[in-house]
Coordinates of C-alpha atoms and ligand atoms in Angstrom, one line a residue:
M1 CA -4.5 -2.3 -21.0
Q2 CA -6.0 1.2 -20.7
S3 CA -9.3 1.0 -18.7
T4 CA -12.3 2.7 -20.2
T5 CA -12.6 5.1 -17.3
E6 CA -9.1 6.4 -18.0
K7 CA -9.3 8.6 -21.0
L8 CA -5.7 9.1 -21.9
R9 CA -5.5 10.5 -25.4
G10 CA -3.2 12.2 -27.8
A11 CA 0.3 13.2 -26.7
K12 CA -0.5 12.3 -23.0
L13 CA -1.1 8.7 -24.1
L14 CA 2.2 8.6 -26.0
D15 CA 3.9 9.8 -22.8
D16 CA 2.3 7.1 -20.7
R17 CA 4.7 4.2 -20.6
R18 CA 2.1 1.7 -19.5
N19 CA -0.4 2.3 -22.2
N20 CA 1.7 3.6 -25.0
K21 CA 2.0 1.3 -28.1
S22 CA 3.7 3.9 -30.2
T23 CA 3.8 3.0 -33.9
A24 CA 1.7 -0.1 -33.1
F25 CA -1.5 2.0 -32.6
T26 CA -3.8 1.0 -35.5
A27 CA -5.4 3.5 -37.9
R28 CA -8.7 3.1 -36.0
E29 CA -7.0 3.8 -32.6
R30 CA -5.1 6.8 -34.0
E31 CA -8.5 8.2 -35.1
D32 CA -10.3 7.4 -31.9
L33 CA -7.5 8.4 -29.5
G34 CA -6.5 11.7 -31.0
L35 CA -3.2 10.4 -32.3
R36 CA -3.5 11.3 -36.0
G37 CA -0.5 13.4 -37.0
L38 CA 1.5 12.4 -33.9
L39 CA 3.0 9.2 -35.2
P40 CA 4.9 8.3 -38.4
S41 CA 2.5 7.0 -41.1
R42 CA 3.5 3.3 -41.0
V43 CA 1.5 1.1 -38.6
C44 CA 3.8 -1.6 -37.2
D45 CA 3.0 -4.7 -35.3
A46 CA 4.9 -5.7 -32.2
Q47 CA 7.1 -8.1 -34.2
M48 CA 8.3 -5.3 -36.4
Q49 CA 8.9 -3.0 -33.4
E50 CA 10.9 -5.8 -31.8
K51 CA 12.9 -6.4 -35.0
R52 CA 13.7 -2.7 -35.2
L53 CA 14.8 -2.5 -31.5
M54 CA 16.9 -5.7 -31.7
R55 CA 18.7 -4.2 -34.7
T56 CA 19.3 -1.0 -32.7
L57 CA 20.7 -3.0 -29.8
K58 CA 22.9 -5.1 -31.9
N59 CA 24.3 -2.0 -33.7
K60 CA 25.4 -0.5 -30.3
E61 CA 29.1 -0.9 -29.5
T62 CA 28.9 -1.7 -25.8
D63 CA 26.6 -3.5 -23.5
I64 CA 26.1 -0.5 -21.2
E65 CA 24.8 1.4 -24.3
R66 CA 22.4 -1.5 -24.9
Y67 CA 21.3 -1.4 -21.2
I68 CA 20.6 2.4 -21.5
S69 CA 18.7 1.8 -24.7
L70 CA 16.6 -0.9 -23.1
I71 CA 15.8 1.2 -20.1
A72 CA 14.9 4.1 -22.4
L73 CA 12.4 1.8 -24.1
L74 CA 11.0 0.8 -20.7
E75 CA 10.3 4.5 -20.0
R76 CA 8.5 4.9 -23.4
N77 CA 6.7 1.6 -23.8
E78 CA 6.6 -0.8 -20.9
R79 CA 4.8 -3.6 -22.7
L80 CA 7.2 -3.6 -25.7
F81 CA 10.1 -3.7 -23.3
Y82 CA 8.7 -6.8 -21.6
Q83 CA 7.8 -8.5 -24.8
I84 CA 11.3 -8.1 -26.1
V85 CA 13.0 -9.0 -22.8
T86 CA 10.8 -12.1 -22.3
Q87 CA 11.1 -13.4 -25.8
N88 CA 14.9 -12.9 -26.0
L89 CA 15.9 -13.7 -22.4
E90 CA 19.2 -15.4 -23.3
Y91 CA 20.2 -12.2 -25.0
T92 CA 18.6 -9.6 -22.7
M93 CA 19.3 -11.1 -19.3
P94 CA 23.0 -10.3 -19.4
L95 CA 22.1 -6.8 -20.3
I96 CA 19.4 -6.0 -17.8
Y97 CA 21.1 -8.1 -15.1
T98 CA 24.6 -9.5 -14.5
P99 CA 27.1 -8.7 -15.8
T100 CA 26.0 -5.4 -17.4
V101 CA 23.9 -4.2 -14.4
G102 CA 27.2 -4.2 -12.4
Q103 CA 28.6 -1.6 -14.7
A104 CA 25.3 0.3 -14.7
C105 CA 25.5 0.5 -10.9
K106 CA 29.1 1.8 -11.0
E107 CA 28.0 4.5 -13.5
F108 CA 24.6 5.0 -11.8
A109 CA 25.1 8.8 -11.1
Q110 CA 26.6 9.4 -14.5
N111 CA 23.7 7.7 -16.4
F112 CA 20.9 8.8 -14.0
R113 CA 17.9 10.0 -15.9
K114 CA 14.6 9.1 -14.2
S115 CA 14.2 7.9 -10.7
R116 CA 12.7 4.5 -10.6
G117 CA 12.7 3.2 -7.1
F118 CA 12.0 4.1 -3.5
Y119 CA 14.9 5.5 -1.4
I120 CA 15.1 5.6 2.4
N121 CA 17.8 7.6 4.1
P122 CA 18.6 8.3 7.8
S123 CA 16.7 11.6 7.7
D124 CA 13.5 9.6 7.0
K125 CA 13.7 7.9 10.4
G126 CA 10.3 8.1 12.1
D127 CA 8.6 9.0 8.7
I128 CA 9.2 5.8 6.7
R129 CA 5.5 4.7 6.8
K130 CA 4.4 8.2 5.9
I131 CA 6.7 8.6 2.9
M132 CA 5.7 5.2 1.7
D133 CA 2.4 6.8 0.8
N134 CA 4.3 8.7 -1.9
W135 CA 4.8 5.5 -3.8
P136 CA 2.3 5.6 -6.6
E137 CA 1.1 2.0 -6.5
E138 CA -1.6 0.5 -4.2
D139 CA -1.1 -3.2 -4.5
V140 CA 2.7 -3.9 -4.2
R141 CA 3.3 -7.6 -3.9
V142 CA 7.1 -8.0 -4.4
I143 CA 9.7 -5.7 -2.9
V144 CA 13.4 -6.1 -3.6
V145 CA 15.5 -4.2 -1.0
T146 CA 19.3 -3.7 -0.7
D147 CA 21.5 -1.4 1.3
G148 CA 24.1 -1.5 -1.5
Q149 CA 26.9 -2.8 0.6
R150 CA 27.8 -5.9 -1.3
I151 CA 26.7 -5.4 -4.9
L152 CA 27.5 -8.5 -7.0
G153 CA 31.2 -9.0 -6.7
L154 CA 31.8 -5.2 -6.7
G155 CA 31.6 -4.4 -3.0
D156 CA 30.1 -1.2 -1.4
L157 CA 28.4 0.8 -4.1
G158 CA 26.2 2.8 -1.7
S159 CA 23.0 4.1 -3.3
N160 CA 24.3 3.3 -6.8
G161 CA 23.2 -0.2 -5.9
M162 CA 19.6 0.7 -6.8
G163 CA 20.3 -0.8 -10.2
I164 CA 20.1 -4.3 -8.6
P165 CA 16.5 -4.2 -7.1
I166 CA 15.4 -2.6 -10.4
G167 CA 17.0 -5.3 -12.5
K168 CA 15.8 -8.1 -10.2
L169 CA 12.2 -6.9 -10.4
Q170 CA 12.4 -6.7 -14.2
L171 CA 13.3 -10.4 -14.0
Y172 CA 10.2 -11.0 -11.8
V173 CA 8.1 -9.5 -14.5
A174 CA 9.8 -11.0 -17.5
G175 CA 10.6 -14.4 -15.9
A176 CA 7.4 -15.1 -14.0
G177 CA 4.8 -12.6 -15.1
I178 CA 4.5 -10.6 -11.8
H179 CA 2.7 -7.4 -12.8
P180 CA 5.1 -4.4 -13.1
E181 CA 2.9 -2.2 -10.9
Q182 CA 3.1 -4.8 -8.1
C183 CA 6.9 -4.4 -7.9
M184 CA 8.8 -2.0 -5.7
P185 CA 12.6 -1.6 -5.8
V186 CA 13.9 -0.2 -2.5
M187 CA 17.3 1.3 -1.5
L188 CA 18.1 1.6 2.2
D189 CA 20.5 4.5 1.5
I190 CA 22.1 4.5 5.0
G191 CA 25.5 5.7 3.8
T192 CA 28.6 4.2 2.2
N193 CA 32.1 3.3 3.3
N194 CA 33.4 3.6 -0.2
D195 CA 35.9 6.5 -0.2
D196 CA 35.4 7.2 -3.9
F197 CA 31.7 8.0 -3.3
L198 CA 32.3 9.8 -0.1
N199 CA 34.6 12.1 -1.9
D200 CA 32.7 12.4 -5.2
P201 CA 30.8 15.7 -5.4
L202 CA 28.4 14.2 -8.0
Y203 CA 27.5 11.1 -5.9
L204 CA 23.7 10.9 -5.5
G205 CA 23.4 9.0 -2.2
W206 CA 23.6 9.7 1.5
Q207 CA 27.2 10.9 1.6
K208 CA 28.2 9.8 5.1
P209 CA 29.7 6.6 6.6
R210 CA 27.2 3.7 6.9
L211 CA 24.9 3.4 9.9
E212 CA 25.9 0.4 11.9
G213 CA 24.8 -1.7 14.9
E214 CA 21.5 -0.7 16.6
E215 CA 21.0 2.4 14.4
Y216 CA 21.2 0.2 11.3
L217 CA 18.9 -2.5 12.6
A218 CA 16.4 0.2 13.8
I219 CA 16.0 1.6 10.3
V220 CA 15.6 -1.8 8.7
E221 CA 13.0 -2.6 11.4
E222 CA 11.1 0.6 10.7
F223 CA 11.1 -0.2 6.9
V224 CA 9.9 -3.8 7.4
M225 CA 7.1 -2.6 9.7
A226 CA 6.1 0.1 7.3
V227 CA 5.7 -2.6 4.6
Q228 CA 3.6 -4.7 6.9
D229 CA 1.3 -1.8 7.4
K230 CA 1.1 -0.4 3.9
Y231 CA 1.6 -3.6 1.8
P232 CA 0.9 -6.5 4.2
R233 CA 0.8 -9.1 1.4
A234 CA 4.2 -8.1 -0.1
L235 CA 7.1 -10.5 -0.3
I236 CA 10.4 -8.8 0.8
Q237 CA 13.5 -10.1 -1.0
F238 CA 16.7 -9.1 0.8
E239 CA 19.4 -8.6 -1.8
D240 CA 23.2 -7.9 -1.8
F241 CA 23.7 -7.3 1.9
T242 CA 27.0 -8.3 3.4
T243 CA 27.1 -11.9 4.6
N244 CA 26.8 -10.9 8.3
N245 CA 23.9 -8.6 7.8
A246 CA 22.3 -11.1 5.3
Y247 CA 22.2 -13.8 8.0
K248 CA 21.3 -11.4 10.8
L249 CA 18.3 -10.0 8.9
L250 CA 17.1 -13.4 7.8
D251 CA 17.2 -14.7 11.4
I252 CA 15.3 -11.6 12.6
Y253 CA 12.6 -11.6 9.9
K254 CA 12.1 -15.1 8.4
D255 CA 9.6 -16.2 10.9
R256 CA 8.0 -12.8 11.4
V257 CA 7.2 -11.6 7.9
L258 CA 7.0 -12.8 4.3
C259 CA 10.7 -12.6 3.2
F260 CA 13.7 -14.4 2.0
N261 CA 17.3 -13.7 1.1
D262 CA 18.2 -14.4 -2.5
D263 CA 22.0 -14.5 -2.0
I264 CA 21.5 -17.3 0.6
Q265 CA 18.3 -19.1 -0.3
G266 CA 17.9 -18.4 -4.0
T267 CA 21.5 -19.3 -4.7
A268 CA 21.1 -22.5 -2.6
S269 CA 18.0 -23.5 -4.6
V270 CA 19.5 -23.0 -8.0
A271 CA 22.7 -24.9 -7.0
L272 CA 20.6 -27.7 -5.5
A273 CA 18.6 -27.9 -8.8
G274 CA 22.0 -28.4 -10.5
V275 CA 22.8 -31.1 -7.9
F276 CA 19.5 -32.9 -8.6
A277 CA 20.2 -32.8 -12.3
Y278 CA 23.8 -34.0 -11.7
E279 CA 22.3 -36.9 -9.7
R280 CA 20.5 -38.0 -12.9
A281 CA 23.5 -37.3 -15.1
S282 CA 26.0 -39.2 -13.0
G283 CA 23.7 -41.9 -11.6
T284 CA 25.0 -41.1 -8.0
D285 CA 22.4 -41.1 -5.4
L286 CA 22.2 -37.8 -3.5
K287 CA 22.4 -39.7 -0.2
D288 CA 25.9 -41.0 -1.2
M289 CA 27.1 -37.7 -2.7
K290 CA 30.0 -36.0 -1.0
F291 CA 30.8 -32.3 -1.5
M292 CA 33.8 -30.1 -1.0
F293 CA 33.0 -26.4 -0.8
F294 CA 35.6 -23.7 -1.6
G295 CA 34.4 -20.5 0.1
A296 CA 32.2 -20.4 3.2
G297 CA 30.3 -17.2 2.7
A298 CA 26.5 -16.6 2.3
A299 CA 26.4 -18.4 -1.1
N300 CA 28.2 -21.6 -0.2
T301 CA 26.9 -22.2 3.3
G302 CA 23.4 -21.5 2.1
I303 CA 23.9 -24.2 -0.6
G304 CA 25.3 -26.6 2.0
D305 CA 22.4 -26.1 4.3
L306 CA 19.9 -26.8 1.5
I307 CA 21.8 -29.9 0.3
V308 CA 21.6 -31.2 3.9
S309 CA 17.9 -30.5 4.0
A310 CA 17.5 -32.4 0.7
K311 CA 19.4 -35.4 2.1
V312 CA 17.3 -35.3 5.3
E313 CA 14.1 -35.2 3.1
R314 CA 15.4 -38.4 1.5
G315 CA 15.5 -40.0 4.9
M316 CA 19.1 -39.4 6.1
D317 CA 20.1 -38.4 9.6
E318 CA 21.1 -34.7 9.7
A319 CA 24.4 -35.3 11.5
E320 CA 25.4 -38.0 9.0
A321 CA 24.3 -35.8 6.1
R322 CA 26.5 -32.9 7.3
K323 CA 29.5 -35.1 7.5
Q324 CA 29.4 -35.5 3.8
L325 CA 30.0 -31.7 3.3
W326 CA 33.4 -30.2 3.9
F327 CA 34.2 -26.5 3.6
M328 CA 37.4 -24.4 3.0
D329 CA 37.5 -20.7 3.5
S330 CA 40.3 -18.2 3.2
K331 CA 41.7 -19.5 6.5
G332 CA 41.8 -23.2 5.4
L333 CA 39.6 -26.2 6.2
I334 CA 36.8 -25.7 8.5
H335 CA 37.1 -28.1 11.4
A336 CA 36.2 -28.4 15.1
G337 CA 39.5 -27.0 16.2
R338 CA 39.0 -23.6 14.7
D339 CA 38.2 -20.7 17.0
N340 CA 35.6 -17.9 16.5
L341 CA 33.8 -19.6 13.6
A342 CA 30.8 -17.5 12.4
S343 CA 27.6 -19.2 13.3
H344 CA 26.7 -20.2 9.7
K345 CA 30.0 -22.2 9.5
Q346 CA 29.6 -24.0 12.8
G347 CA 27.4 -26.8 11.5
Y348 CA 30.3 -27.9 9.3
A349 CA 33.1 -27.8 11.9
H350 CA 33.7 -31.6 11.8
D351 CA 36.0 -33.5 14.0
I352 CA 38.7 -33.8 11.4
E353 CA 42.4 -33.0 11.0
P354 CA 43.3 -29.4 9.8
L355 CA 44.3 -30.7 6.4
E356 CA 45.6 -28.6 3.4
F357 CA 43.1 -28.3 0.6
V358 CA 44.6 -31.1 -1.6
E359 CA 45.0 -33.4 1.3
A360 CA 41.4 -32.7 2.3
L361 CA 40.3 -33.5 -1.2
E362 CA 42.1 -36.8 -1.2
A363 CA 40.6 -37.6 2.2
L364 CA 37.0 -36.9 1.3
Q365 CA 37.1 -37.8 -2.4
P366 CA 34.1 -35.6 -3.2
H367 CA 31.8 -36.1 -6.1
A368 CA 31.2 -32.3 -6.4
L369 CA 33.5 -29.3 -5.9
I370 CA 31.5 -26.1 -5.3
G371 CA 33.4 -22.8 -5.6
A372 CA 31.9 -19.5 -4.4
T373 CA 35.0 -17.6 -3.3
G374 CA 35.0 -14.6 -5.6
T375 CA 38.6 -15.5 -6.4
P376 CA 39.4 -16.5 -10.0
G377 CA 41.6 -19.5 -10.8
T378 CA 41.3 -21.3 -7.5
F379 CA 40.4 -24.6 -9.2
T380 CA 43.8 -25.5 -10.7
Q381 CA 44.6 -28.2 -13.2
D382 CA 45.9 -30.4 -10.4
I383 CA 42.6 -30.1 -8.5
V384 CA 40.4 -30.8 -11.5
E385 CA 42.5 -33.8 -12.5
K386 CA 42.2 -35.1 -8.9
M387 CA 38.4 -34.7 -9.1
A388 CA 38.4 -36.7 -12.3
S389 CA 40.4 -39.5 -10.7
F390 CA 38.0 -39.9 -7.8
H391 CA 34.8 -40.5 -9.8
E392 CA 33.8 -41.2 -13.4
T393 CA 31.6 -38.0 -13.7
P394 CA 32.8 -35.3 -11.3
A395 CA 30.9 -32.1 -10.9
I396 CA 32.7 -28.8 -10.9
F397 CA 30.6 -25.8 -9.8
A398 CA 32.5 -22.5 -10.4
L399 CA 29.9 -20.1 -9.2
S400 CA 31.8 -16.9 -8.6
N401 CA 30.6 -13.9 -10.6
P402 CA 31.3 -12.2 -12.9
T403 CA 32.8 -14.5 -15.5
A404 CA 36.4 -13.2 -14.8
N405 CA 36.1 -14.4 -11.2
A406 CA 35.1 -18.0 -11.9
E407 CA 37.2 -20.5 -10.1
C408 CA 38.0 -22.1 -13.5
T409 CA 36.7 -21.8 -17.0
A410 CA 34.5 -24.3 -18.8
E411 CA 37.3 -25.0 -21.2
Q412 CA 39.6 -25.8 -18.3
A413 CA 37.1 -28.0 -16.5
Y414 CA 36.5 -30.1 -19.7
S415 CA 40.0 -30.4 -20.9
W416 CA 41.7 -31.0 -17.5
S417 CA 39.1 -33.7 -16.7
K418 CA 39.5 -35.1 -20.2
G419 CA 35.8 -34.5 -20.9
K420 CA 34.5 -36.2 -17.8
A421 CA 33.4 -33.2 -15.7
I422 CA 30.0 -31.7 -15.5
F423 CA 30.5 -28.0 -15.3
V424 CA 28.2 -25.5 -13.8
S425 CA 29.0 -21.8 -13.6
G426 CA 27.6 -18.6 -12.0
S427 CA 28.1 -16.5 -15.1
P428 CA 27.5 -17.6 -18.7
F429 CA 30.2 -19.6 -20.6
D430 CA 30.0 -20.7 -24.2
S431 CA 29.9 -24.3 -25.3
V432 CA 33.2 -26.2 -25.6
T433 CA 34.0 -29.0 -28.1
Y434 CA 36.4 -31.4 -26.5
E435 CA 37.6 -34.4 -28.6
G436 CA 34.6 -34.0 -31.0
K437 CA 31.9 -33.9 -28.3
E438 CA 30.0 -30.7 -27.6
H439 CA 29.7 -29.8 -23.8
K440 CA 27.3 -27.0 -22.9
P441 CA 27.9 -25.5 -19.5
G442 CA 24.8 -24.8 -17.4
Q443 CA 24.5 -21.4 -15.7
G444 CA 23.3 -21.7 -12.1
N445 CA 21.5 -18.4 -12.3
N446 CA 19.3 -17.4 -9.4
A447 CA 16.9 -16.0 -12.0
Y448 CA 15.6 -19.5 -12.5
I449 CA 14.3 -19.6 -9.0
F450 CA 13.3 -16.3 -7.4
P451 CA 10.7 -15.2 -9.9
G452 CA 8.8 -18.5 -9.6
V453 CA 9.0 -18.4 -5.8
G454 CA 7.7 -14.9 -5.9
L455 CA 4.9 -15.9 -8.2
G456 CA 3.9 -18.8 -5.9
A457 CA 4.0 -16.4 -2.9
V458 CA 1.7 -13.9 -4.7
A459 CA -0.7 -16.6 -6.0
C460 CA -1.4 -18.3 -2.7
E461 CA -0.9 -15.2 -0.5
L462 CA 1.9 -16.9 1.3
S463 CA 2.3 -15.9 5.0
K464 CA 6.0 -16.9 5.3
V465 CA 8.7 -18.5 3.2
T466 CA 10.2 -21.7 4.6
D467 CA 13.4 -23.3 3.6
D468 CA 11.7 -26.3 2.1
M469 CA 10.1 -24.1 -0.5
F470 CA 13.5 -23.6 -2.0
L471 CA 13.9 -27.4 -2.0
V472 CA 10.7 -28.0 -3.9
A473 CA 11.6 -25.1 -6.2
A474 CA 14.9 -26.8 -7.0
Q475 CA 13.2 -30.1 -7.7
A476 CA 10.7 -28.5 -10.0
L477 CA 13.5 -26.8 -12.0
A478 CA 15.6 -29.9 -12.2
D479 CA 12.6 -31.9 -13.5
M480 CA 12.5 -29.6 -16.5
V481 CA 16.0 -30.6 -17.6
S482 CA 15.7 -32.9 -20.6
E483 CA 17.7 -36.0 -21.4
T484 CA 19.3 -34.1 -24.3
D485 CA 20.4 -31.4 -21.9
L486 CA 21.9 -34.0 -19.6
E487 CA 23.7 -35.7 -22.4
R488 CA 25.4 -32.4 -23.3
G489 CA 26.3 -31.8 -19.7
T490 CA 23.8 -29.0 -19.2
M491 CA 22.2 -29.1 -15.7
Y492 CA 19.5 -26.4 -16.4
P493 CA 16.8 -25.8 -19.0
S494 CA 17.3 -23.0 -21.4
L495 CA 16.8 -19.5 -20.0
N496 CA 14.2 -19.0 -22.7
E497 CA 12.1 -21.5 -20.9
I498 CA 12.1 -19.5 -17.7
R499 CA 8.3 -18.7 -17.8
K500 CA 7.5 -22.4 -17.8
A501 CA 10.1 -23.0 -15.1
S502 CA 8.6 -20.2 -13.0
L503 CA 5.1 -21.6 -13.4
D504 CA 6.2 -25.1 -12.3
I505 CA 8.1 -23.6 -9.3
A506 CA 5.1 -21.4 -8.4
V507 CA 2.8 -24.5 -8.4
A508 CA 5.3 -26.5 -6.3
V509 CA 5.7 -23.6 -3.8
C510 CA 1.9 -23.2 -3.5
E511 CA 1.4 -26.9 -3.0
R512 CA 3.9 -26.9 -0.1
A513 CA 2.2 -23.8 1.3
Y514 CA -1.3 -25.4 1.2
D515 CA 0.1 -28.6 2.8
K516 CA 1.7 -26.6 5.6
G517 CA -1.2 -24.2 6.2
L518 CA 0.9 -21.2 5.1
A519 CA -1.4 -20.1 2.2
Q520 CA -3.9 -17.4 3.0
A521 CA -5.8 -17.5 -0.3
S522 CA -8.3 -20.4 -0.7
R523 CA -7.1 -23.3 -2.8
P524 CA -8.3 -23.1 -6.4
N525 CA -9.5 -26.3 -8.1
D526 CA -6.9 -26.1 -10.8
L527 CA -3.8 -24.5 -9.2
E528 CA -1.7 -24.4 -12.4
A529 CA -4.5 -22.9 -14.5
H530 CA -5.2 -20.3 -11.8
I531 CA -1.6 -19.2 -11.7
A532 CA -1.2 -19.2 -15.5
E533 CA -4.3 -17.0 -15.6
M534 CA -3.0 -14.4 -13.3
V535 CA 0.4 -13.7 -14.9
Y536 CA 1.2 -10.5 -16.7
D537 CA 1.0 -10.7 -20.4
P538 CA 2.9 -7.9 -22.1
N539 CA 1.5 -8.5 -25.5
Y540 CA -0.7 -5.6 -26.8
Ligands
NAI1 P1 31.3 -14.0 0.7 O1 32.3 -12.9 0.7 O2 30.3 -14.1 1.8 O3 32.1 -15.4 0.8 C1 33.3 -15.6 0.1 C2 34.0 -16.8 0.8 O4 35.1 -17.2 0.1 C3 34.5 -16.5 2.2 O5 34.2 -17.6 3.1 C4 36.0 -16.4 2.0 O6 36.8 -16.8 3.2 C5 36.2 -17.4 0.9 N1 37.4 -17.2 0.1 C6 37.8 -16.1 -0.6 N2 38.9 -16.3 -1.2 C7 39.3 -17.6 -1.0 C8 40.4 -18.5 -1.4 N3 41.3 -18.0 -2.2 N4 40.4 -19.7 -0.9 C9 39.4 -20.2 -0.1 N5 38.4 -19.4 0.3 C10 38.3 -18.2 -0.1 O7 30.6 -14.0 -0.7 P2 29.3 -14.8 -1.2 O8 28.1 -14.0 -1.0 O9 29.3 -16.2 -0.6 O10 29.7 -14.9 -2.7 C11 30.8 -15.6 -3.2 C12 30.8 -15.6 -4.7 O11 29.7 -16.4 -5.1 C13 30.7 -14.3 -5.4 O12 31.7 -14.2 -6.5 C14 29.4 -14.2 -6.0 O13 29.3 -13.5 -7.2 C15 29.1 -15.7 -6.2 N6 27.6 -16.0 -6.2 C16 27.1 -16.7 -7.2 C17 25.8 -16.9 -7.3 C18 25.3 -17.7 -8.5 O14 26.0 -18.1 -9.3 N7 24.0 -18.0 -8.6 C19 24.9 -16.4 -6.3 C20 25.5 -15.7 -5.2 C21 26.8 -15.5 -5.2

């Protein structure tokens, strides 16, 4: 890793997280690099280091302690951190990302040790491009930015939300092999409306109410333009904005710069991958599939829009496709008679009676029920039983996070449907044995999708992200689901296969980009080999 021109030696080398190998420095390296006497005698290989750290993690009492321990490792030895995270993703992902990262955000000030992202606040207005020069990396290729207003299911966490861009970028590195130095976490710290933080003398963010309206849009615009100037090839991922701002910013920027919104498009793609796999598991053609959505926020309307695109790509008329998707929100069924519907809901305002939920279910008889309400327990026994009466293999997607917010549990979905349902969740659920058969729920985790999309964007120097890239990403992911997985009711491959999934998705995204003339890099002869060659390998 260390270039020959850099002559880091001795204690300085041990303090450099990128080049430090700690106890894995060999006797020869210890001699050559001035490390003799600075390390314990035993030379360990990476496997032994990993074993020791995994034991330390398992001995900790809480997940937040494990999170802190992992981040401390990242500060000491970046390559070991990524080796461990990548090789144990099923174990480490819930620590470095949801659900533990939510708690890490809540306790951000309390656990703050070393600053690890780029902060912009209202006093930086007019200077954002200038201060971006303070960021130590020259070739940033992926930026995850949030304003902290809608962190996971936790609401407005202000600048404490920085844990999210940091965690997502760790997944870009671990899940797809984007190089760590090419990643930049950004917090638009434009205030908070959370009274706890406004009144907390130890809060670390901009302690004023949030900028809104034109002032808000102006600071986002200045940030986006600064990125275009300093890092013109960087992909911007908008993350955890409120639904209104998420849609607004996507509308403003999606055709102007290289960007996407993970809550809308990433979620849609991973859910569509589950639907493609469900198509195989149930034998129901996507063109015939009917959907009832519970919740009409960024997550669910994004999913609906991509399902419509997938139906249209299969040759359906868009208006016909839309009619197969019905939505309920907190005010009831979405229909043409409703006033003041937000623009993202209008495409689903069908000319139908304003039915109650159960009546609407009976009228539509959907194959799949997709919940993203943030409200636990909304899929009752009656509802799941009804789903099982409409079709032989109904799909129940309970996407709300964290686990405690899921619309129903895996156990409920399987037992209430008498083992017929395919269950997909947002947060992890354990396998359930129902009447002797093991059912393994699939987790529709966005982390299957965004790292691969990012890798594709970097590989072909994408100029803009189009919706159909999330469609091909979904298909590439669904193609990885094995017959054995389908048989057990699992609609996704194992998280431990995420590097392979990301590579397949990156290839699919690049192919689409070359076909549409959106790739700025010239096309290599062997696209897959080219991408595989460029990924970050954390091994020493
Ligand atoms: P949002 O706040 O934009 O939308 C929530 C929607 O649910 C609104 O339309 C609201 O009217 C509706 N709603 C709330 N309670 C309801 C009830 N009792 N009955 C009917 N409708 C109800 O939130 P967003 O961003 O759409 O996220 C929703 C949930 O989806 C969150 O829990 C989030 O964690 C989860 N999510 C899961 C993802 C995944 O699994 N990959 C990715 C993104 C979000």
